[in-house]
Short mmCIF file of C-alpha atoms and ligand atoms in Angstrom, two decimals:
data_model
loop_
_atom_site.label_atom_id
_atom_site.label_comp_id
_atom_site.label_asym_id
_atom_site.label_seq_id
_atom_site.Cartn_x
_atom_site.Cartn_y
_atom_site.Cartn_z
CA MET A 1 0.00 0.00 0.00
CA ASN A 2 2.83 2.39 0.84
CA LYS A 3 4.50 1.61 -2.46
CA ALA A 4 1.26 2.35 -4.34
CA GLU A 5 0.76 5.59 -2.42
CA SER A 6 4.36 6.67 -3.03
CA GLU A 7 3.90 6.12 -6.78
CA ARG A 8 0.70 8.17 -6.75
CA LEU A 9 2.34 10.89 -4.70
CA ALA A 10 5.18 11.05 -7.24
CA SER A 11 2.68 11.38 -10.13
CA TYR A 12 0.81 14.05 -8.24
CA LEU A 13 3.98 16.06 -7.67
CA GLU A 14 5.02 15.64 -11.31
CA GLN A 15 1.68 17.04 -12.41
CA ALA A 16 2.20 19.95 -10.01
CA GLY A 17 5.49 20.74 -11.81
CA TYR A 18 8.05 18.91 -9.67
CA GLN A 19 10.83 16.76 -11.12
CA SER A 20 12.51 13.87 -9.36
CA ALA A 21 15.93 14.60 -7.82
CA THR A 22 18.86 12.22 -8.02
CA SER A 23 19.75 12.38 -4.30
CA ALA A 24 18.54 13.85 -1.02
CA GLU A 25 21.35 16.44 -1.26
CA ASP A 26 19.94 17.63 -4.63
CA ALA A 27 16.32 17.80 -3.52
CA GLU A 28 14.25 20.85 -2.65
CA LEU A 29 11.58 18.63 -1.16
CA ILE A 30 11.92 15.30 0.65
CA ILE A 31 8.85 13.25 1.60
CA LEU A 32 9.22 10.21 3.84
CA ASN A 33 6.39 7.71 3.50
CA SER A 34 6.49 5.82 6.78
CA CYS A 35 5.40 2.36 7.98
CA VAL A 36 4.95 1.57 11.68
CA VAL A 37 3.49 -1.93 11.46
CA ARG A 38 6.42 -3.18 13.58
CA GLN A 39 8.76 -1.29 15.89
CA SER A 40 11.66 -2.03 13.51
CA ALA A 41 9.89 -0.18 10.68
CA GLU A 42 9.15 2.77 12.98
CA ASN A 43 12.82 2.85 14.07
CA LYS A 44 13.85 2.98 10.44
CA VAL A 45 11.85 6.12 9.68
CA ILE A 46 12.97 7.80 12.92
CA ASN A 47 16.62 7.02 12.10
CA LYS A 48 16.10 8.44 8.63
CA LEU A 49 14.52 11.60 10.07
CA ASN A 50 17.45 11.99 12.47
CA ALA A 51 19.91 11.47 9.61
CA LEU A 52 18.19 14.20 7.56
CA LYS A 53 18.38 16.76 10.38
CA PRO A 54 21.88 18.11 9.53
CA LEU A 55 20.94 18.42 5.83
CA LYS A 56 17.78 20.33 6.71
CA ARG A 57 19.77 22.63 9.08
CA SER A 58 22.43 23.35 6.44
CA ARG A 59 19.82 24.04 3.72
CA PRO A 60 16.91 26.03 5.15
CA GLY A 61 15.30 26.11 1.66
CA LEU A 62 14.80 22.36 1.79
CA SER A 63 11.26 21.24 2.68
CA LEU A 64 10.82 18.06 4.66
CA ALA A 65 7.47 16.24 4.86
CA VAL A 66 6.36 13.01 6.53
CA THR A 67 3.33 10.91 5.60
CA GLY A 68 2.31 7.27 6.11
CA CYS A 69 1.33 5.51 9.32
CA LEU A 70 3.77 7.38 11.58
CA VAL A 71 1.37 10.30 11.24
CA ASN A 72 -1.31 9.65 13.85
CA SER A 73 -3.89 11.96 15.37
CA GLU A 74 -1.27 13.44 17.74
CA ILE A 75 0.39 15.65 15.17
CA ASP A 76 1.32 18.19 17.87
CA GLN A 77 3.43 15.54 19.59
CA LEU A 78 5.16 14.73 16.28
CA ARG A 79 5.82 18.45 15.69
CA GLN A 80 7.39 18.67 19.13
CA ASN A 81 9.60 15.60 18.53
CA PHE A 82 10.62 16.66 15.02
CA PRO A 83 10.45 20.48 14.94
CA TYR A 84 12.53 20.61 11.75
CA VAL A 85 9.85 18.72 9.74
CA ASP A 86 7.79 21.22 7.70
CA TYR A 87 4.68 19.14 7.03
CA PHE A 88 2.95 16.04 8.36
CA PHE A 89 0.04 14.58 6.39
CA LYS A 90 -1.96 11.40 6.88
CA PRO A 91 -1.54 8.22 4.77
CA GLY A 92 -3.45 8.35 1.49
CA GLU A 93 -3.77 12.16 1.64
CA TYR A 94 -2.06 14.61 -0.69
CA PRO A 95 0.54 17.24 0.18
CA PRO A 96 -1.25 20.07 2.00
CA TRP A 97 0.84 22.82 0.37
CA ILE A 98 -0.48 22.09 -3.13
CA ASP A 99 -3.93 23.19 -4.28
CA ASN A 100 -5.60 19.86 -4.96
CA THR A 101 -9.02 21.11 -5.97
CA GLN A 102 -8.47 20.12 -9.60
CA SER A 103 -6.38 17.00 -9.15
CA GLY A 104 -8.79 14.56 -10.90
CA LEU A 105 -7.25 11.18 -11.60
CA ILE A 106 -3.72 11.19 -10.26
CA LEU A 107 -2.09 8.67 -12.52
CA PRO A 108 1.46 8.42 -13.83
CA GLN A 109 2.00 9.73 -17.38
CA HIS A 110 4.35 6.84 -18.17
CA PRO A 111 3.37 4.02 -15.84
CA SER A 112 5.18 0.74 -15.42
CA PRO A 113 3.48 -2.21 -17.24
CA ALA A 114 2.38 -3.58 -13.84
CA VAL A 115 0.84 -1.16 -11.34
CA PHE A 116 -0.97 -1.18 -8.00
CA VAL A 117 -4.55 0.11 -7.77
CA PRO A 118 -5.93 0.70 -4.25
CA ILE A 119 -9.59 -0.39 -4.13
CA ILE A 120 -10.32 -0.18 -0.40
CA GLN A 121 -8.68 1.99 2.24
CA GLY A 122 -8.48 1.33 5.98
CA CYS A 123 -9.46 -1.76 7.94
CA ASP A 124 -12.37 -2.71 10.20
CA ASN A 125 -10.87 -5.88 11.63
CA PHE A 126 -8.85 -4.76 14.63
CA CYS A 127 -6.68 -7.86 14.89
CA SER A 128 -5.37 -7.53 18.44
CA TYR A 129 -1.71 -7.00 17.42
CA CYS A 130 -2.25 -4.58 14.52
CA ILE A 131 -1.86 -0.81 14.46
CA VAL A 132 -3.22 -0.35 10.91
CA PRO A 133 -6.90 0.36 11.78
CA TYR A 134 -5.76 3.03 14.27
CA ARG A 135 -3.61 4.79 11.68
CA ARG A 136 -5.61 4.24 8.48
CA GLY A 137 -9.15 4.40 9.85
CA ARG A 138 -12.27 2.44 8.89
CA GLU A 139 -12.86 0.74 5.54
CA ARG A 140 -13.73 2.94 2.57
CA SER A 141 -14.27 1.23 -0.79
CA ARG A 142 -13.81 3.09 -4.04
CA PRO A 143 -16.84 2.82 -6.38
CA VAL A 144 -16.62 0.17 -9.11
CA GLU A 145 -17.10 2.78 -11.88
CA GLU A 146 -14.22 4.88 -10.53
CA ILE A 147 -11.85 1.89 -10.45
CA VAL A 148 -12.92 0.72 -13.92
CA ALA A 149 -12.40 4.23 -15.36
CA GLU A 150 -8.98 4.43 -13.73
CA VAL A 151 -7.87 1.02 -14.99
CA LYS A 152 -9.07 1.88 -18.54
CA GLU A 153 -7.01 5.07 -18.43
CA LEU A 154 -3.97 3.18 -17.09
CA VAL A 155 -4.31 0.64 -19.93
CA ARG A 156 -4.51 3.53 -22.42
CA ARG A 157 -1.18 4.71 -20.96
CA GLY A 158 0.46 1.31 -21.45
CA VAL A 159 -0.39 -0.72 -18.35
CA LYS A 160 -0.86 -4.47 -18.86
CA GLU A 161 -1.33 -5.71 -15.30
CA VAL A 162 -3.06 -4.35 -12.22
CA THR A 163 -2.79 -5.52 -8.62
CA LEU A 164 -5.88 -4.48 -6.65
CA LEU A 165 -4.90 -3.44 -3.15
CA GLY A 166 -6.47 -3.30 0.26
CA GLN A 167 -5.76 -4.42 3.82
CA ASN A 168 -8.66 -6.82 3.28
CA VAL A 169 -9.77 -6.86 -0.37
CA ASP A 170 -12.32 -9.59 0.42
CA SER A 171 -14.48 -7.07 2.25
CA TYR A 172 -14.46 -4.72 -0.75
CA GLY A 173 -17.80 -3.05 -1.50
CA HIS A 174 -19.76 -3.75 1.71
CA ASP A 175 -19.92 0.00 2.35
CA LEU A 176 -21.04 0.96 -1.19
CA PRO A 177 -24.61 1.33 -2.52
CA ASP A 178 -25.69 -2.01 -4.10
CA THR A 179 -22.86 -3.70 -2.15
CA PRO A 180 -20.78 -5.03 -5.05
CA ASP A 181 -18.06 -7.44 -3.99
CA LEU A 182 -14.54 -8.22 -5.20
CA ALA A 183 -15.84 -10.98 -7.50
CA ASP A 184 -18.14 -8.43 -9.22
CA LEU A 185 -15.25 -6.00 -9.59
CA LEU A 186 -13.03 -8.71 -11.10
CA CYS A 187 -15.76 -9.48 -13.68
CA GLU A 188 -15.90 -5.80 -14.72
CA LEU A 189 -12.12 -5.48 -14.98
CA ASN A 190 -11.77 -8.77 -16.85
CA GLY A 191 -13.73 -7.18 -19.71
CA ILE A 192 -11.27 -4.30 -20.27
CA ASP A 193 -9.57 -4.59 -23.67
CA GLY A 194 -5.80 -4.40 -23.52
CA LEU A 195 -5.59 -5.39 -19.85
CA VAL A 196 -3.74 -8.70 -19.67
CA ARG A 197 -3.52 -9.65 -16.00
CA ILE A 198 -5.32 -8.91 -12.74
CA ARG A 199 -4.09 -9.72 -9.21
CA PHE A 200 -5.37 -8.74 -5.79
CA LEU A 201 -4.06 -8.63 -2.22
CA THR A 202 -4.53 -9.13 0.69
CA SER A 203 -7.31 -11.67 1.37
CA HIS A 204 -8.68 -12.49 4.82
CA PRO A 205 -9.45 -16.16 5.61
CA LYS A 206 -12.69 -15.21 7.38
CA ASP A 207 -14.00 -13.29 4.35
CA MET A 208 -12.80 -15.22 1.31
CA SER A 209 -15.96 -16.48 -0.42
CA ALA A 210 -16.68 -19.48 -2.66
CA LYS A 211 -17.90 -16.94 -5.26
CA LEU A 212 -14.51 -15.24 -5.29
CA ILE A 213 -12.64 -18.55 -5.62
CA GLU A 214 -14.95 -19.44 -8.53
CA LYS A 215 -14.22 -16.14 -10.31
CA VAL A 216 -10.45 -16.55 -9.89
CA ALA A 217 -10.84 -20.04 -11.39
CA CYS A 218 -12.86 -18.95 -14.42
CA LEU A 219 -11.91 -15.35 -15.32
CA GLY A 220 -9.08 -15.59 -17.84
CA LYS A 221 -7.20 -12.45 -16.81
CA VAL A 222 -7.26 -13.09 -13.06
CA CYS A 223 -3.95 -14.69 -12.11
CA GLU A 224 -3.57 -17.88 -10.06
CA GLU A 225 -2.05 -16.19 -7.05
CA ILE A 226 -3.62 -15.64 -3.63
CA SER A 227 -2.19 -13.98 -0.56
CA LEU A 228 -3.93 -15.47 2.48
CA PRO A 229 -2.27 -14.57 5.81
CA VAL A 230 -2.78 -17.31 8.42
CA GLN A 231 -0.74 -15.63 11.22
CA SER A 232 -0.71 -18.75 13.46
CA GLY A 233 -1.32 -22.50 13.30
CA SER A 234 -2.95 -22.53 16.75
CA SER A 235 -6.68 -21.76 17.07
CA ASP A 236 -6.11 -20.48 20.62
CA ILE A 237 -3.55 -17.97 19.42
CA LEU A 238 -5.85 -17.03 16.50
CA ARG A 239 -8.57 -16.29 19.04
CA ALA A 240 -6.22 -14.09 21.07
CA MET A 241 -5.24 -12.39 17.81
CA ARG A 242 -8.97 -11.77 17.10
CA ARG A 243 -8.68 -13.27 13.64
CA ASP A 244 -12.19 -14.80 13.65
CA TYR A 245 -11.35 -18.14 12.04
CA THR A 246 -9.97 -21.46 13.23
CA VAL A 247 -7.07 -23.51 11.92
CA GLU A 248 -9.59 -26.09 10.62
CA HIS A 249 -11.38 -23.39 8.61
CA TYR A 250 -8.05 -22.28 7.14
CA TYR A 251 -7.07 -25.83 6.10
CA GLN A 252 -10.48 -26.31 4.43
CA LEU A 253 -10.16 -22.97 2.61
CA VAL A 254 -6.75 -23.88 1.21
CA THR A 255 -8.08 -27.30 0.14
CA ASP A 256 -11.03 -25.62 -1.64
CA ILE A 257 -8.77 -23.06 -3.35
CA ARG A 258 -6.32 -25.71 -4.54
CA SER A 259 -9.00 -28.04 -5.84
CA ARG A 260 -10.77 -25.27 -7.76
CA ILE A 261 -7.65 -23.39 -9.03
CA PRO A 262 -5.00 -25.88 -10.17
CA GLY A 263 -1.45 -24.52 -10.04
CA VAL A 264 -2.43 -21.63 -7.74
CA ALA A 265 0.48 -19.99 -5.90
CA LEU A 266 -0.35 -19.28 -2.27
CA SER A 267 1.48 -16.93 0.04
CA THR A 268 0.91 -16.35 3.73
CA ASP A 269 2.01 -14.21 6.68
CA VAL A 270 2.98 -15.59 10.09
CA ILE A 271 3.73 -13.91 13.41
CA VAL A 272 5.99 -15.81 15.82
CA GLY A 273 6.28 -15.10 19.54
CA PHE A 274 2.77 -13.68 20.03
CA PRO A 275 2.13 -13.21 23.79
CA SER A 276 1.93 -16.56 25.64
CA GLU A 277 2.77 -18.61 22.49
CA THR A 278 4.01 -21.96 23.81
CA GLU A 279 6.44 -24.30 22.07
CA GLU A 280 3.48 -26.56 21.13
CA GLN A 281 1.54 -23.65 19.67
CA PHE A 282 4.57 -22.59 17.64
CA GLN A 283 5.01 -26.21 16.54
CA ALA A 284 1.41 -26.13 15.27
CA THR A 285 2.33 -23.16 13.06
CA PHE A 286 5.45 -24.98 11.87
CA ASP A 287 3.36 -28.10 11.10
CA LEU A 288 0.77 -26.07 9.20
CA LEU A 289 3.51 -24.50 7.04
CA SER A 290 5.07 -27.94 6.44
CA ALA A 291 1.70 -29.44 5.49
CA LEU A 292 0.34 -26.65 3.31
CA ARG A 293 3.64 -25.83 1.57
CA PHE A 294 3.18 -22.18 0.55
CA ASP A 295 5.06 -20.59 -2.32
CA THR A 296 5.97 -17.65 -0.09
CA VAL A 297 5.86 -17.05 3.66
CA HIS A 298 6.34 -13.61 5.22
CA VAL A 299 7.34 -14.24 8.81
CA ALA A 300 7.69 -11.60 11.53
CA ILE A 301 8.54 -11.49 15.20
CA TYR A 302 5.62 -10.15 17.28
CA SER A 303 6.15 -6.50 18.03
CA PRO A 304 3.86 -4.78 20.58
CA ARG A 305 2.27 -1.70 18.99
CA PRO A 306 1.03 1.15 21.17
CA GLY A 307 -2.75 1.38 21.52
CA THR A 308 -3.50 -2.13 20.26
CA VAL A 309 -5.50 -4.62 22.33
CA ALA A 310 -2.55 -7.04 22.54
CA ALA A 311 -0.18 -4.34 23.77
CA ARG A 312 -2.72 -3.23 26.39
CA GLU A 313 -3.90 -6.62 27.61
CA PHE A 314 -1.09 -9.15 27.11
CA MET A 315 2.47 -9.31 28.42
CA ASP A 316 5.07 -9.55 25.67
CA ASP A 317 6.36 -12.62 27.51
CA VAL A 318 8.10 -14.74 24.85
CA PRO A 319 11.86 -14.06 25.23
CA LEU A 320 13.51 -12.38 22.23
CA ALA A 321 15.93 -15.30 21.83
CA THR A 322 12.97 -17.71 21.54
CA LYS A 323 11.23 -15.42 19.05
CA ARG A 324 14.40 -15.27 16.94
CA GLU A 325 14.85 -19.01 17.06
CA ARG A 326 11.22 -19.56 15.93
CA LEU A 327 11.68 -17.01 13.15
CA SER A 328 14.78 -18.75 11.84
CA ARG A 329 13.12 -22.21 12.04
CA VAL A 330 10.30 -20.90 9.82
CA GLU A 331 12.77 -19.24 7.45
CA ARG A 332 14.83 -22.43 7.12
CA LEU A 333 11.72 -24.55 6.53
CA GLN A 334 10.37 -22.15 3.93
CA GLY A 335 13.78 -22.00 2.19
CA VAL A 336 13.58 -25.78 1.65
CA ILE A 337 9.92 -25.72 0.53
CA ALA A 338 10.36 -22.78 -1.89
CA THR A 339 13.50 -24.41 -3.32
CA GLU A 340 11.52 -27.58 -4.06
CA ILE A 341 8.46 -25.79 -5.46
CA ASN A 342 10.52 -23.57 -7.75
CA SER A 343 12.82 -26.37 -8.91
CA ARG A 344 9.79 -28.08 -10.46
CA LEU A 345 9.81 -25.28 -13.05
CA LEU A 346 13.29 -26.23 -14.28
CA GLY A 347 13.16 -26.95 -18.03
CA LYS A 348 9.57 -25.63 -18.29
CA THR A 349 8.47 -22.68 -20.40
CA VAL A 350 6.58 -19.93 -18.57
CA GLU A 351 4.83 -16.79 -19.72
CA VAL A 352 6.47 -13.67 -18.29
CA LEU A 353 5.12 -10.13 -18.32
CA VAL A 354 8.23 -7.96 -18.49
CA GLU A 355 8.16 -5.18 -15.89
CA GLY A 356 11.64 -3.70 -16.14
CA GLU A 357 15.35 -4.13 -16.56
CA LYS A 358 17.93 -4.76 -13.84
CA LYS A 359 21.69 -4.95 -14.37
CA GLY A 360 21.31 -5.65 -18.10
CA ARG A 361 18.69 -8.38 -17.62
CA TRP A 362 14.94 -8.22 -18.14
CA ARG A 363 12.79 -8.76 -15.07
CA GLY A 364 9.18 -9.93 -15.02
CA ARG A 365 6.67 -12.25 -13.40
CA THR A 366 4.78 -15.39 -14.28
CA ARG A 367 1.01 -15.50 -13.81
CA SER A 368 1.63 -17.16 -10.44
CA GLY A 369 3.83 -14.24 -9.41
CA LYS A 370 7.27 -15.88 -9.72
CA LEU A 371 10.07 -13.44 -10.43
CA VAL A 372 11.97 -14.29 -13.64
CA PHE A 373 15.19 -12.84 -15.07
CA PHE A 374 16.40 -13.32 -18.65
CA SER A 375 18.62 -11.62 -21.23
CA ASP A 376 17.45 -10.40 -24.63
CA ASN A 377 18.71 -7.70 -26.99
CA SER A 378 15.26 -6.48 -28.07
CA ASN A 379 13.07 -4.11 -26.06
CA CYS A 380 10.89 -6.48 -24.02
CA LEU A 381 9.34 -3.91 -21.65
CA GLY A 382 5.59 -4.53 -21.28
CA ARG A 383 5.66 -7.60 -23.51
CA LEU A 384 4.50 -11.12 -22.72
CA VAL A 385 7.52 -13.32 -23.35
CA ARG A 386 7.86 -17.10 -23.16
CA VAL A 387 10.92 -17.99 -21.13
CA ARG A 388 12.48 -21.44 -20.68
CA ILE A 389 13.61 -21.81 -17.06
CA GLU A 390 17.26 -22.84 -16.72
CA LYS A 391 18.04 -22.01 -13.09
CA THR A 392 15.88 -21.75 -9.98
CA SER A 393 16.31 -20.53 -6.41
CA PRO A 394 13.84 -20.02 -3.54
CA TRP A 395 13.39 -16.38 -4.57
CA ALA A 396 13.65 -16.17 -8.36
CA LEU A 397 14.02 -18.00 -11.66
CA GLN A 398 16.38 -17.46 -14.58
CA GLY A 399 15.99 -18.53 -18.18
CA SER A 400 16.16 -17.64 -21.84
CA VAL A 401 13.57 -16.60 -24.40
CA LYS A 402 11.87 -19.43 -26.20
CA THR A 403 10.39 -18.96 -29.63
CA SER A 404 8.52 -22.25 -30.19
CA ASN A 405 5.29 -23.35 -28.42
CA PRO A 406 5.13 -23.58 -24.60
CA ASP A 407 5.73 -27.00 -22.96
N1 LIG B 501 -4.31 -7.19 6.27
C1 LIG B 501 -3.39 -8.23 6.18
C2 LIG B 501 -3.80 -9.37 7.10
O1 LIG B 501 -4.93 -9.54 7.40
O2 LIG B 501 -2.93 -10.11 7.53
C3 LIG B 501 -1.98 -7.82 6.38
C4 LIG B 501 -1.66 -6.42 6.72
S1 LIG B 501 -0.45 -6.22 7.96
C5 LIG B 501 -0.18 -4.54 7.82
C6 LIG B 501 0.97 -7.02 7.27
C7 LIG B 501 1.56 -8.08 8.15
O3 LIG B 501 2.30 -7.48 9.17
C8 LIG B 501 0.55 -8.96 8.86
O4 LIG B 501 0.11 -10.00 8.07
C9 LIG B 501 1.29 -9.43 10.07
O5 LIG B 501 1.89 -10.69 9.83
C10 LIG B 501 2.37 -8.37 10.26
N2 LIG B 501 2.11 -7.62 11.49
C11 LIG B 501 1.13 -6.74 11.74
N3 LIG B 501 1.22 -6.29 13.00
C12 LIG B 501 2.29 -6.90 13.56
C13 LIG B 501 2.89 -6.85 14.85
N4 LIG B 501 2.39 -6.09 15.81
N5 LIG B 501 3.98 -7.61 15.06
C14 LIG B 501 4.49 -8.38 14.08
N6 LIG B 501 3.96 -8.48 12.86
C15 LIG B 501 2.87 -7.74 12.59
FE1 LIG B 502 -4.21 -5.42 10.49
FE2 LIG B 502 -5.90 -7.46 10.78
FE3 LIG B 502 -6.61 -5.32 9.36
FE4 LIG B 502 -4.75 -6.99 8.40
S1 LIG B 502 -6.90 -7.48 8.78
S2 LIG B 502 -4.65 -4.73 8.44
S3 LIG B 502 -3.70 -7.61 10.24
S4 LIG B 502 -6.21 -5.35 11.54
#
C-alpha cells in the first residue's frame, strides 16, 4: 500500500510541476512515507529523520514532509519531537501545500506495465496485534465505476497488469450502494480490452468467499495467485489475535482453493512469539507451514504496537531469543519448501510479463507471481515473453527466451 501511495504521490507532484531529484542532497523537497506496522519499521523512519536533520539545518530552503502511518492523530506531539519537519500529512492524503481542488485522476503519465490500484482503504478488523486500523481508519471502498475508469485510463497509458490493493480486499464493497463485492469488480475489470492480467491482495481467511474462488478459477485475466495470511497455526492464538477463524477453517479454505484453481500460488504471513505462544503452539504453526507448503511465507517477530489490544492486555512474555529461534526455524523450513516448489519449473516454459530491466537483464513475473530474469537484446518492456527456465532458487528463476510453443 505504501509503495502504491508513493507512486501516486510522485505522479501528483510531477503534475504539479516537480521533477525527481537524483539524491537527497539535490532535492528541494523530501517526503518520507512511513510504515509503523512493527517497531523495527518505525525505528527505520525515525533514524532516517534523524539522519536528515543536519541536511535540513544546512539548507533552510529544503522542505521536509512526513506521511504514512507514523502520522497519527497526535500531530502536535510529532511536531514537538521533530520540529525541523515542515509538514505532516496522513496516509493516502495529498501534500497540503499544493492546491488539490483540480487534481482529478492522479495517474502516472508513463506508468510501469504492472501497477498497483488501491480499491479499499483502511481496515475494520482490529486484529489484536495490529496498528493499521488506528492509523488508516475504517474501511472505505472506491466505487466500481471509478476503479474501472482508472484502470481503462492506465491501460490507455500502457499498463498491462493491475494488482488491486487493500488491507482486506475480500471485504471490498460492503460500504457501497448495491454492495458489489470483489468478485463483481473482477468481472468488470476482466472485460477491459488491452488489460492482460489482474491480481489482488490481501485476502482475509474469514472473508474469502466461494464466489470469489470461482471467479479466480474462471476469469481468464485473473492470475492464479492468492495472498492469504494465516498468522498462526494454533486456534487459541488465533482467538487471542482476534482473527475470527480457526485452523480447521483455514485448512479447508486452502483445500477448496487448490482443488478449484490448479497450479495456484499461495502466500501467507505468520507472526511468531505472540504473547503466551508456547512451544506446542509454535510447533502447530510450523506443522501447518510444512503441510500446506506455501510458495511464499512472510514471517515476523511479534512487536507490541502502542494502543492495540494485545499491547494493552497481554504481556510480551516470549523471550527475544525464543522469538528469533522460531523465526529462523520458519525461514529455514520455507527455504527448503520454496527451493523444491521452484525447482519443479526447471526446463519448463513460462509466460512472463516484463516489468523492467535490472543490471542488463529483463525482469518480469509469471502469472503465479514468480520473479523471472532473462537476457534479450530487443526491447521487451511490457511484452508477454515465453521464457524457458534454466536455473531456480527459492526467490527467483532465470531462463532464456523461447520462440517455439510452450511445454
Ligand atoms: N491485512 C493483512 C492481514 O490480514 O494479515 C496484512 C496487513 S499487515 C499490515 C501485514 C503483516 O504485518 C501482517 O500479516 C502481520 O503478519 C504483520 N504484522 C502486523 N502487526 C504486527 C505486529 N504487531 N507484530 C508483528 N507483525 C505484525
Ligand atoms: Fe491489520 Fe488485521 Fe486489518 Fe490486516 S486485517 S490490516 S492484520 S487489523
